[in-house]
mmCIF file of C-alpha atoms in Angstrom:
data_model
loop_
_atom_site.group_PDB
_atom_site.id
_atom_site.type_symbol
_atom_site.label_atom_id
_atom_site.label_comp_id
_atom_site.label_asym_id
_atom_site.label_seq_id
_atom_site.Cartn_x
_atom_site.Cartn_y
_atom_site.Cartn_z
ATOM 1 C CA MET Q 1 147.041 97.425 145.968
ATOM 2 C CA GLY Q 2 146.089 95.950 149.361
ATOM 3 C CA LEU Q 3 144.148 92.727 149.747
ATOM 4 C CA GLY Q 4 140.928 94.521 150.721
ATOM 5 C CA ARG Q 5 141.066 96.793 147.681
ATOM 6 C CA ARG Q 6 141.780 93.821 145.362
ATOM 7 C CA ILE Q 7 138.772 91.926 146.716
ATOM 8 C CA THR Q 8 136.553 94.992 146.297
ATOM 9 C CA ALA Q 9 137.721 95.504 142.716
ATOM 10 C CA VAL Q 10 137.128 91.863 141.822
ATOM 11 C CA ALA Q 11 133.681 91.909 143.391
ATOM 12 C CA ILE Q 12 132.682 95.021 141.482
ATOM 13 C CA PHE Q 13 134.083 93.663 138.238
ATOM 14 C CA GLY Q 14 132.117 90.443 138.696
ATOM 15 C CA VAL Q 15 128.750 92.113 139.157
ATOM 16 C CA ILE Q 16 127.644 93.029 135.644
ATOM 17 C CA CYS Q 17 123.870 92.447 135.601
ATOM 18 C CA LEU Q 18 121.666 92.445 138.666
ATOM 19 C CA SER Q 19 118.671 91.579 136.440
ATOM 20 C CA GLN Q 20 117.657 91.992 132.802
ATOM 21 C CA TRP Q 21 116.523 95.531 133.618
ATOM 22 C CA LEU Q 22 119.203 96.540 136.106
ATOM 23 C CA CYS Q 23 122.691 96.313 134.686
ATOM 24 C CA LEU Q 24 126.097 97.690 135.571
ATOM 25 C CA ALA Q 25 128.004 98.714 132.482
ATOM 26 C CA ASN Q 26 131.612 97.596 132.213
ATOM 27 C CA GLY Q 27 134.112 100.443 132.239
ATOM 28 C CA ALA Q 28 136.832 100.694 129.627
ATOM 29 C CA GLY Q 29 139.285 98.955 131.912
ATOM 30 C CA GLY Q 30 136.763 96.579 133.455
ATOM 31 C CA VAL Q 31 137.700 97.505 137.071
ATOM 32 C CA HIS Q 32 135.948 100.257 139.044
ATOM 33 C CA HIS Q 33 137.335 102.007 142.110
ATOM 34 C CA ASN Q 34 135.519 102.079 145.434
ATOM 35 C CA ALA Q 35 134.489 105.693 144.883
ATOM 36 C CA THR Q 36 132.796 104.737 141.639
ATOM 37 C CA ALA Q 37 130.890 101.967 143.372
ATOM 38 C CA MET Q 38 129.766 104.354 146.121
ATOM 39 C CA ASN Q 39 128.653 106.944 143.572
ATOM 40 C CA SER Q 40 126.706 104.333 141.629
ATOM 41 C CA ARG Q 41 124.876 103.342 144.815
ATOM 42 C CA ARG Q 42 123.961 106.964 145.411
ATOM 43 C CA ALA Q 43 122.819 107.391 141.786
ATOM 44 C CA PRO Q 44 120.985 104.164 140.900
ATOM 45 C CA GLN Q 45 119.842 105.588 137.566
ATOM 46 C CA LYS Q 46 123.379 104.938 136.274
ATOM 47 C CA LEU Q 47 122.856 101.222 136.844
ATOM 48 C CA ARG Q 48 119.661 100.895 134.866
ATOM 49 C CA CYS Q 49 119.910 99.250 131.461
ATOM 50 C CA ASN Q 50 117.960 101.063 128.768
ATOM 51 C CA MET Q 51 116.627 98.346 126.453
ATOM 52 C CA TYR Q 52 115.898 100.976 123.804
ATOM 53 C CA GLU Q 53 119.498 102.145 123.417
ATOM 54 C CA GLY Q 54 121.712 99.904 121.339
ATOM 55 C CA SER Q 55 122.426 98.846 117.768
ATOM 56 C CA TRP Q 56 121.488 96.167 115.236
ATOM 57 C CA VAL Q 57 123.727 93.119 114.920
ATOM 58 C CA PHE Q 58 123.613 90.346 112.342
ATOM 59 C CA ASP Q 59 122.301 87.106 113.858
ATOM 60 C CA ASP Q 60 121.800 84.091 111.627
ATOM 61 C CA SER Q 61 119.436 82.485 114.168
ATOM 62 C CA TYR Q 62 116.788 85.041 113.193
ATOM 63 C CA PRO Q 63 113.976 85.430 112.138
ATOM 64 C CA LEU Q 64 111.969 84.070 115.048
ATOM 65 C CA TYR Q 65 109.570 82.246 112.699
ATOM 66 C CA ASP Q 66 108.952 81.340 109.072
ATOM 67 C CA SER Q 67 106.413 83.835 107.716
ATOM 68 C CA SER Q 68 105.344 81.378 105.001
ATOM 69 C CA LYS Q 69 103.930 79.162 107.751
ATOM 70 C CA CYS Q 70 101.871 81.942 109.356
ATOM 71 C CA PRO Q 71 98.450 82.081 107.669
ATOM 72 C CA HIS Q 72 97.455 85.306 109.405
ATOM 73 C CA ILE Q 73 99.578 87.940 107.597
ATOM 74 C CA ARG Q 74 97.740 90.562 105.570
ATOM 75 C CA LYS Q 75 98.942 91.332 102.077
ATOM 76 C CA GLU Q 76 100.234 94.744 103.166
ATOM 77 C CA PHE Q 77 102.992 93.157 105.261
ATOM 78 C CA ASP Q 78 103.798 89.768 103.674
ATOM 79 C CA CYS Q 79 106.969 90.832 101.872
ATOM 80 C CA LEU Q 80 108.364 87.391 101.009
ATOM 81 C CA LYS Q 81 105.046 86.189 99.606
ATOM 82 C CA TYR Q 82 104.977 89.191 97.295
ATOM 83 C CA GLY Q 83 108.452 88.660 95.926
ATOM 84 C CA ARG Q 84 111.044 90.382 98.094
ATOM 85 C CA PRO Q 85 114.272 88.757 96.847
ATOM 86 C CA ASP Q 86 116.654 89.693 99.687
ATOM 87 C CA LYS Q 87 116.336 88.114 103.116
ATOM 88 C CA GLN Q 88 119.148 89.764 105.048
ATOM 89 C CA TYR Q 89 116.674 92.196 106.649
ATOM 90 C CA LEU Q 90 115.315 89.198 108.587
ATOM 91 C CA LYS Q 91 118.688 88.439 110.164
ATOM 92 C CA TYR Q 92 119.175 91.367 112.512
ATOM 93 C CA ARG Q 93 118.826 91.298 116.284
ATOM 94 C CA TRP Q 94 118.514 94.333 118.528
ATOM 95 C CA GLN Q 95 121.438 94.502 120.954
ATOM 96 C CA PRO Q 96 121.089 96.951 123.885
ATOM 97 C CA HIS Q 97 124.356 98.527 124.979
ATOM 98 C CA ASN Q 98 124.728 97.113 128.480
ATOM 99 C CA CYS Q 99 122.552 93.998 128.606
ATOM 100 C CA ASN Q 100 120.785 91.498 126.363
ATOM 101 C CA LEU Q 101 117.217 91.482 125.115
ATOM 102 C CA PRO Q 102 115.879 88.022 126.027
ATOM 103 C CA ARG Q 103 114.569 86.050 123.083
ATOM 104 C CA PHE Q 104 110.807 85.836 122.744
ATOM 105 C CA ASP Q 105 109.262 82.682 124.224
ATOM 106 C CA GLY Q 106 105.770 82.201 122.823
ATOM 107 C CA LYS Q 107 104.784 79.259 125.036
ATOM 108 C CA SER Q 108 105.933 81.130 128.135
ATOM 109 C CA PHE Q 109 103.910 84.161 127.024
ATOM 110 C CA LEU Q 110 100.751 82.092 126.533
ATOM 111 C CA LYS Q 111 101.156 80.291 129.856
ATOM 112 C CA LYS Q 112 101.878 83.474 131.798
ATOM 113 C CA PHE Q 113 98.890 85.307 130.339
ATOM 114 C CA LYS Q 114 96.475 82.374 130.305
ATOM 115 C CA GLY Q 115 92.935 83.752 130.370
ATOM 116 C CA LYS Q 116 94.144 87.317 129.680
ATOM 117 C CA GLN Q 117 93.559 89.834 126.905
ATOM 118 C CA ILE Q 118 96.093 92.088 125.185
ATOM 119 C CA MET Q 119 94.824 94.825 122.883
ATOM 120 C CA PHE Q 120 96.629 97.053 120.363
ATOM 121 C CA ILE Q 121 94.788 100.331 119.837
ATOM 122 C CA GLY Q 122 95.656 102.795 117.106
ATOM 123 C CA ASP Q 123 96.240 103.042 113.351
ATOM 124 C CA SER Q 124 97.637 100.520 110.858
ATOM 125 C CA ILE Q 125 100.958 100.481 112.709
ATOM 126 C CA SER Q 126 99.083 98.860 115.600
ATOM 127 C CA LEU Q 127 97.698 96.352 113.100
ATOM 128 C CA ASN Q 128 101.265 95.751 111.899
ATOM 129 C CA GLN Q 129 102.468 94.920 115.422
ATOM 130 C CA TRP Q 130 99.370 92.839 116.174
ATOM 131 C CA GLN Q 131 99.980 90.715 113.075
ATOM 132 C CA SER Q 132 103.547 90.122 114.220
ATOM 133 C CA LEU Q 133 102.542 88.992 117.702
ATOM 134 C CA VAL Q 134 99.896 86.639 116.302
ATOM 135 C CA CYS Q 135 102.545 85.002 114.089
ATOM 136 C CA MET Q 136 105.076 84.796 116.935
ATOM 137 C CA LEU Q 137 102.551 83.014 119.140
ATOM 138 C CA HIS Q 138 101.273 80.826 116.301
ATOM 139 C CA SER Q 139 104.799 79.615 115.563
ATOM 140 C CA ALA Q 140 105.220 78.613 119.224
ATOM 141 C CA VAL Q 141 102.013 76.547 119.264
ATOM 142 C CA PRO Q 142 101.265 75.786 115.595
ATOM 143 C CA GLN Q 143 98.696 73.103 116.490
ATOM 144 C CA SER Q 144 96.675 75.436 118.707
ATOM 145 C CA THR Q 145 93.319 76.474 117.267
ATOM 146 C CA ILE Q 146 92.896 80.217 116.833
ATOM 147 C CA LEU Q 147 89.338 81.514 117.126
ATOM 148 C CA GLU Q 148 88.856 84.651 115.021
ATOM 149 C CA GLN Q 149 86.077 87.015 116.036
ATOM 150 C CA GLY Q 150 84.888 90.531 115.376
ATOM 151 C CA SER Q 151 84.925 93.062 112.586
ATOM 152 C CA GLU Q 152 85.834 96.733 112.121
ATOM 153 C CA PRO Q 153 86.900 98.404 114.349
ATOM 154 C CA ILE Q 154 87.862 95.397 116.515
ATOM 155 C CA THR Q 155 89.327 91.979 115.713
ATOM 156 C CA ASN Q 156 90.084 89.291 118.268
ATOM 157 C CA TYR Q 157 92.293 86.211 117.842
ATOM 158 C CA THR Q 158 91.957 83.826 120.786
ATOM 159 C CA PHE Q 159 94.438 80.970 121.237
ATOM 160 C CA GLN Q 160 92.261 78.065 122.325
ATOM 161 C CA GLY Q 161 93.627 75.977 125.171
ATOM 162 C CA TYR Q 162 95.314 79.053 126.623
ATOM 163 C CA GLU Q 163 92.356 81.443 126.343
ATOM 164 C CA VAL Q 164 94.749 84.236 125.495
ATOM 165 C CA SER Q 165 93.105 86.891 123.335
ATOM 166 C CA VAL Q 166 95.193 89.166 121.111
ATOM 167 C CA LEU Q 167 93.037 92.016 119.874
ATOM 168 C CA VAL Q 168 93.431 95.038 117.624
ATOM 169 C CA PHE Q 169 91.144 98.080 117.784
ATOM 170 C CA HIS Q 170 91.328 100.436 114.814
ATOM 171 C CA SER Q 171 91.328 104.012 116.121
ATOM 172 C CA PRO Q 172 93.714 106.203 114.086
ATOM 173 C CA TYR Q 173 93.340 109.261 116.341
ATOM 174 C CA LEU Q 174 92.367 107.550 119.633
ATOM 175 C CA VAL Q 175 89.839 110.351 120.129
ATOM 176 C CA ASP Q 176 86.405 110.151 118.476
ATOM 177 C CA ILE Q 177 85.184 110.927 114.982
ATOM 178 C CA VAL Q 178 81.408 111.475 115.043
ATOM 179 C CA GLU Q 179 79.012 111.810 112.107
ATOM 180 C CA GLU Q 180 76.902 114.946 112.650
ATOM 181 C CA LYS Q 181 74.687 117.181 110.484
ATOM 182 C CA ILE Q 182 77.624 119.356 109.444
ATOM 183 C CA GLY Q 183 79.720 116.305 108.538
ATOM 184 C CA ARG Q 184 82.343 114.149 110.217
ATOM 185 C CA VAL Q 185 83.694 115.819 113.354
ATOM 186 C CA LEU Q 186 87.021 114.962 114.984
ATOM 187 C CA LYS Q 187 86.405 115.561 118.695
ATOM 188 C CA LEU Q 188 89.715 116.248 120.417
ATOM 189 C CA ASP Q 189 88.225 116.003 123.913
ATOM 190 C CA SER Q 190 86.165 112.816 123.610
ATOM 191 C CA ILE Q 191 87.050 109.113 123.927
ATOM 192 C CA LYS Q 192 83.831 107.109 123.892
ATOM 193 C CA ASN Q 193 85.613 103.919 122.830
ATOM 194 C CA GLY Q 194 87.373 103.915 126.172
ATOM 195 C CA ALA Q 195 84.524 101.896 127.643
ATOM 196 C CA THR Q 196 85.629 98.998 125.402
ATOM 197 C CA TRP Q 197 89.310 99.325 126.281
ATOM 198 C CA LYS Q 198 89.443 100.004 130.006
ATOM 199 C CA ASN Q 199 89.027 96.460 131.359
ATOM 200 C CA ILE Q 200 91.600 94.781 129.072
ATOM 201 C CA ASP Q 201 94.631 93.293 130.859
ATOM 202 C CA ILE Q 202 97.305 94.858 128.611
ATOM 203 C CA LEU Q 203 96.737 97.963 126.467
ATOM 204 C CA VAL Q 204 99.223 99.107 123.815
ATOM 205 C CA PHE Q 205 98.312 102.498 122.318
ATOM 206 C CA ASN Q 206 99.619 104.224 119.207
ATOM 207 C CA THR Q 207 98.715 107.229 117.096
ATOM 208 C CA TRP Q 208 100.499 109.579 114.703
ATOM 209 C CA LEU Q 209 100.239 108.315 111.129
ATOM 210 C CA TRP Q 210 96.970 110.087 110.293
ATOM 211 C CA TRP Q 211 97.496 113.475 111.919
ATOM 212 C CA TYR Q 212 98.904 115.076 108.772
ATOM 213 C CA ARG Q 213 96.619 113.334 106.295
ATOM 214 C CA ARG Q 214 94.727 115.770 104.048
ATOM 215 C CA GLY Q 215 92.495 115.673 100.995
ATOM 216 C CA PRO Q 216 90.039 112.904 100.050
ATOM 217 C CA LYS Q 217 91.612 110.385 102.443
ATOM 218 C CA GLN Q 218 91.189 112.655 105.473
ATOM 219 C CA PRO Q 219 88.416 110.948 107.483
ATOM 220 C CA TRP Q 220 86.981 114.094 109.106
ATOM 221 C CA ASP Q 221 85.547 117.438 107.955
ATOM 222 C CA TYR Q 222 85.721 119.547 111.132
ATOM 223 C CA ILE Q 223 87.600 119.609 114.441
ATOM 224 C CA GLN Q 224 85.834 120.239 117.743
ATOM 225 C CA ILE Q 225 87.392 121.302 121.050
ATOM 226 C CA GLY Q 226 84.773 121.848 123.740
ATOM 227 C CA ASN Q 227 82.063 123.959 122.131
ATOM 228 C CA LYS Q 228 84.379 125.354 119.472
ATOM 229 C CA ILE Q 229 84.247 123.893 115.944
ATOM 230 C CA VAL Q 230 86.890 124.771 113.349
ATOM 231 C CA LYS Q 231 87.563 123.697 109.785
ATOM 232 C CA ASP Q 232 91.226 122.976 110.556
ATOM 233 C CA MET Q 233 94.059 123.864 112.925
ATOM 234 C CA ASP Q 234 97.764 123.266 113.501
ATOM 235 C CA ARG Q 235 98.019 119.491 113.320
ATOM 236 C CA MET Q 236 100.788 119.133 115.895
ATOM 237 C CA GLU Q 237 98.712 121.142 118.351
ATOM 238 C CA ALA Q 238 95.697 118.948 117.585
ATOM 239 C CA PHE Q 239 97.845 115.869 118.172
ATOM 240 C CA LYS Q 240 98.932 117.235 121.555
ATOM 241 C CA MET Q 241 95.320 117.991 122.556
ATOM 242 C CA ALA Q 242 94.202 114.483 121.635
ATOM 243 C CA LEU Q 243 97.067 112.913 123.581
ATOM 244 C CA THR Q 244 96.190 115.083 126.577
ATOM 245 C CA THR Q 245 92.584 113.856 126.389
ATOM 246 C CA TRP Q 246 93.860 110.274 126.253
ATOM 247 C CA ALA Q 247 96.162 110.908 129.237
ATOM 248 C CA LYS Q 248 93.278 112.324 131.299
ATOM 249 C CA TRP Q 249 91.210 109.266 130.405
ATOM 250 C CA ILE Q 250 93.976 106.935 131.613
ATOM 251 C CA ASN Q 251 94.414 108.967 134.802
ATOM 252 C CA THR Q 252 90.712 108.851 135.688
ATOM 253 C CA GLU Q 253 89.364 105.634 134.159
ATOM 254 C CA VAL Q 254 92.054 102.932 134.110
ATOM 255 C CA ASP Q 255 93.027 100.905 137.173
ATOM 256 C CA LEU Q 256 96.730 100.185 136.745
ATOM 257 C CA ARG Q 257 96.553 97.503 139.428
ATOM 258 C CA LYS Q 258 94.553 95.451 136.920
ATOM 259 C CA THR Q 259 95.691 96.825 133.566
ATOM 260 C CA LYS Q 260 99.183 97.383 132.170
ATOM 261 C CA VAL Q 261 99.315 100.378 129.832
ATOM 262 C CA LEU Q 262 101.975 101.075 127.202
ATOM 263 C CA PHE Q 263 102.218 103.753 124.546
ATOM 264 C CA GLN Q 264 104.206 102.974 121.429
ATOM 265 C CA GLY Q 265 106.776 105.564 120.378
ATOM 266 C CA ILE Q 266 106.407 107.482 117.119
ATOM 267 C CA THR Q 267 107.075 105.210 114.144
ATOM 268 C CA PRO Q 268 109.377 106.594 111.416
ATOM 269 C CA GLN Q 269 109.009 106.540 107.651
ATOM 270 C CA HIS Q 270 111.873 106.323 105.141
ATOM 271 C CA TYR Q 271 111.004 108.299 102.013
ATOM 272 C CA HIS Q 272 113.793 110.891 102.204
ATOM 273 C CA GLY Q 273 117.385 109.683 102.038
ATOM 274 C CA LYS Q 274 118.668 113.054 103.213
ATOM 275 C CA GLU Q 275 117.490 111.993 106.685
ATOM 276 C CA TRP Q 276 120.193 109.305 106.761
ATOM 277 C CA ASN Q 277 122.788 111.305 104.769
ATOM 278 C CA GLU Q 278 121.923 109.907 101.339
ATOM 279 C CA PRO Q 279 120.154 112.884 99.707
ATOM 280 C CA GLU Q 280 119.905 111.196 96.312
ATOM 281 C CA VAL Q 281 117.678 108.415 97.728
ATOM 282 C CA THR Q 282 113.925 109.033 97.408
ATOM 283 C CA ASN Q 283 112.448 105.959 99.106
ATOM 284 C CA CYS Q 284 113.296 102.644 100.784
ATOM 285 C CA ALA Q 285 113.101 100.505 97.610
ATOM 286 C CA LYS Q 286 116.757 99.465 97.437
ATOM 287 C CA GLU Q 287 117.579 99.495 101.135
ATOM 288 C CA THR Q 288 118.819 96.102 102.342
ATOM 289 C CA GLN Q 289 120.790 96.918 105.520
ATOM 290 C CA PRO Q 290 120.143 98.938 108.672
ATOM 291 C CA LEU Q 291 122.128 102.008 109.555
ATOM 292 C CA LYS Q 292 125.200 101.323 111.648
ATOM 293 C CA GLY Q 293 125.525 102.780 115.094
ATOM 294 C CA SER Q 294 122.940 103.907 117.613
ATOM 295 C CA THR Q 295 121.746 107.310 116.431
ATOM 296 C CA TYR Q 296 119.739 108.640 113.510
ATOM 297 C CA PRO Q 297 121.303 111.655 111.759
ATOM 298 C CA ILE Q 298 118.307 114.002 112.052
ATOM 299 C CA GLY Q 299 117.396 112.947 115.590
ATOM 300 C CA LEU Q 300 113.930 112.288 116.943
ATOM 301 C CA PRO Q 301 110.814 113.474 115.079
ATOM 302 C CA PRO Q 302 109.047 116.463 116.694
ATOM 303 C CA ALA Q 303 106.016 114.314 117.533
ATOM 304 C CA SER Q 304 108.222 112.233 119.863
ATOM 305 C CA HIS Q 305 108.893 115.281 122.025
ATOM 306 C CA VAL Q 306 105.167 116.086 122.165
ATOM 307 C CA LEU Q 307 104.357 112.518 123.195
ATOM 308 C CA GLN Q 308 107.076 112.462 125.862
ATOM 309 C CA GLY Q 309 105.853 115.786 127.240
ATOM 310 C CA VAL Q 310 102.316 114.464 127.670
ATOM 311 C CA LEU Q 311 103.492 111.216 129.267
ATOM 312 C CA ASN Q 312 105.725 113.127 131.705
ATOM 313 C CA LYS Q 313 102.725 115.058 133.050
ATOM 314 C CA MET Q 314 100.552 112.005 133.724
ATOM 315 C CA THR Q 315 99.698 111.118 137.301
ATOM 316 C CA LYS Q 316 99.608 107.401 136.489
ATOM 317 C CA PRO Q 317 102.761 105.784 135.075
ATOM 318 C CA VAL Q 318 102.477 104.595 131.480
ATOM 319 C CA HIS Q 319 105.403 102.755 129.882
ATOM 320 C CA LEU Q 320 106.744 104.270 126.664
ATOM 321 C CA LEU Q 321 107.491 101.394 124.296
ATOM 322 C CA ASN Q 322 110.236 103.525 122.846
ATOM 323 C CA ILE Q 323 110.780 101.948 119.431
ATOM 324 C CA THR Q 324 111.454 105.199 117.556
ATOM 325 C CA ILE Q 325 115.258 105.271 117.284
ATOM 326 C CA LEU Q 326 115.725 101.536 116.777
ATOM 327 C CA SER Q 327 113.107 101.717 113.994
ATOM 328 C CA GLN Q 328 114.689 104.807 112.429
ATOM 329 C CA LEU Q 329 117.820 102.713 111.936
ATOM 330 C CA ARG Q 330 115.848 100.080 109.971
ATOM 331 C CA LYS Q 331 115.405 101.751 106.585
ATOM 332 C CA ASP Q 332 115.696 98.232 105.151
ATOM 333 C CA ALA Q 333 112.698 96.729 106.960
ATOM 334 C CA HIS Q 334 109.781 98.216 105.000
ATOM 335 C CA PRO Q 335 107.738 96.345 102.377
ATOM 336 C CA SER Q 336 108.620 98.926 99.680
ATOM 337 C CA SER Q 337 106.871 97.505 96.576
ATOM 338 C CA TYR Q 338 106.791 93.930 97.908
ATOM 339 C CA ASN Q 339 103.212 93.955 99.106
ATOM 340 C CA GLY Q 340 99.800 92.940 97.807
ATOM 341 C CA PHE Q 341 99.077 96.449 96.537
ATOM 342 C CA LYS Q 342 102.429 96.818 94.698
ATOM 343 C CA GLY Q 343 102.625 100.444 95.838
ATOM 344 C CA MET Q 344 105.735 101.941 97.423
ATOM 345 C CA ASP Q 345 105.347 101.520 101.185
ATOM 346 C CA CYS Q 346 108.109 102.947 103.367
ATOM 347 C CA THR Q 347 105.706 103.455 106.274
ATOM 348 C CA HIS Q 348 104.727 99.963 107.366
ATOM 349 C CA TRP Q 349 107.008 97.009 108.108
ATOM 350 C CA CYS Q 350 107.505 93.495 106.770
ATOM 351 C CA VAL Q 351 106.162 90.581 108.818
ATOM 352 C CA ALA Q 352 108.362 88.781 109.811
ATOM 353 C CA GLY Q 353 110.773 91.597 110.589
ATOM 354 C CA LEU Q 354 111.227 94.685 112.731
ATOM 355 C CA THR Q 355 107.830 94.458 114.450
ATOM 356 C CA ASP Q 356 108.953 91.153 115.996
ATOM 357 C CA THR Q 357 111.582 93.141 117.917
ATOM 358 C CA TRP Q 358 108.868 95.523 119.101
ATOM 359 C CA ASN Q 359 107.067 92.505 120.496
ATOM 360 C CA GLU Q 360 110.231 91.122 122.102
ATOM 361 C CA LEU Q 361 110.533 94.454 123.915
ATOM 362 C CA LEU Q 362 106.829 94.352 124.791
ATOM 363 C CA TYR Q 363 107.226 90.811 126.129
ATOM 364 C CA ASN Q 364 110.038 91.894 128.439
ATOM 365 C CA VAL Q 365 108.105 94.921 129.703
ATOM 366 C CA VAL Q 366 104.942 93.015 130.567
ATOM 367 C CA THR Q 367 106.742 90.036 132.117
ATOM 368 C CA SER Q 368 109.307 91.951 134.198
#
């Protein structure tokens, strides 16, 4: 090999990460030929590090905080308080394939977003993530006074001294449910709450958990699309219509120069062991370790494809906080029966736990 080619090879080998979001993956041999370098320059998508593709690794420096010292955790999510005996689920760190996920820095977050508002909008999964972020920030500035304001559907925790407000807005469907003479009507083409959301600095949306709920706990009696009212319809189609209404609202009402918008990926449940090749398992009660590897045996849930399809058609770019696969791998991270209700919960997540990783990813998106 000539001197010029050796220098080129060394230079290419030395450049691994251009930034936390733009990484060059090492090849099997570590050295790339000139042609490879030229091709990578022509196809920059090959250089980009996907923070959502990776695997879980044991890391004894985790969790990021002691949940017993966070006074803001609801009884649904406070697994250690309600007797969970194993703690290994707290010790896993998400490791992207070709780069590292920077550790959450609560003080840096509060300083960077001084005077700003971040709002989680959606169902109880949004509440789950909101609780996590409140604890992560509280642990960084434990002496800071937190001013709690509001009531259903909106709660606001403001960190005094930084004037950073972390809000949650309960809206399971994102679109409206209106009480009318015929009963409660789910309006798939209406978002009146948008007036409350649109001027927030960071918006994190989520919906899915309630779209298949039926019976006494279903919070609506009829569905309306335009002037048409029906008793029921295909729920996946209804979900798609609601997301399309939300997307149109973002496209027309939200100024992305002032507001960062993210949509959280579909959150998995773990009630059926056959999904992870253990057909005899019927819930998450005895799960103490994540799945190995980077893929979930049954693949993405159908709702993920619907969500991605709607996001792809938007005229304004919205970031998909794509936590689906990394959460599918965490069958061990649910409260199971270790919650204040003592019921089997393989839907929500322990705090501290997996939702802290969601917020580490969120932190890197909004600060990059």
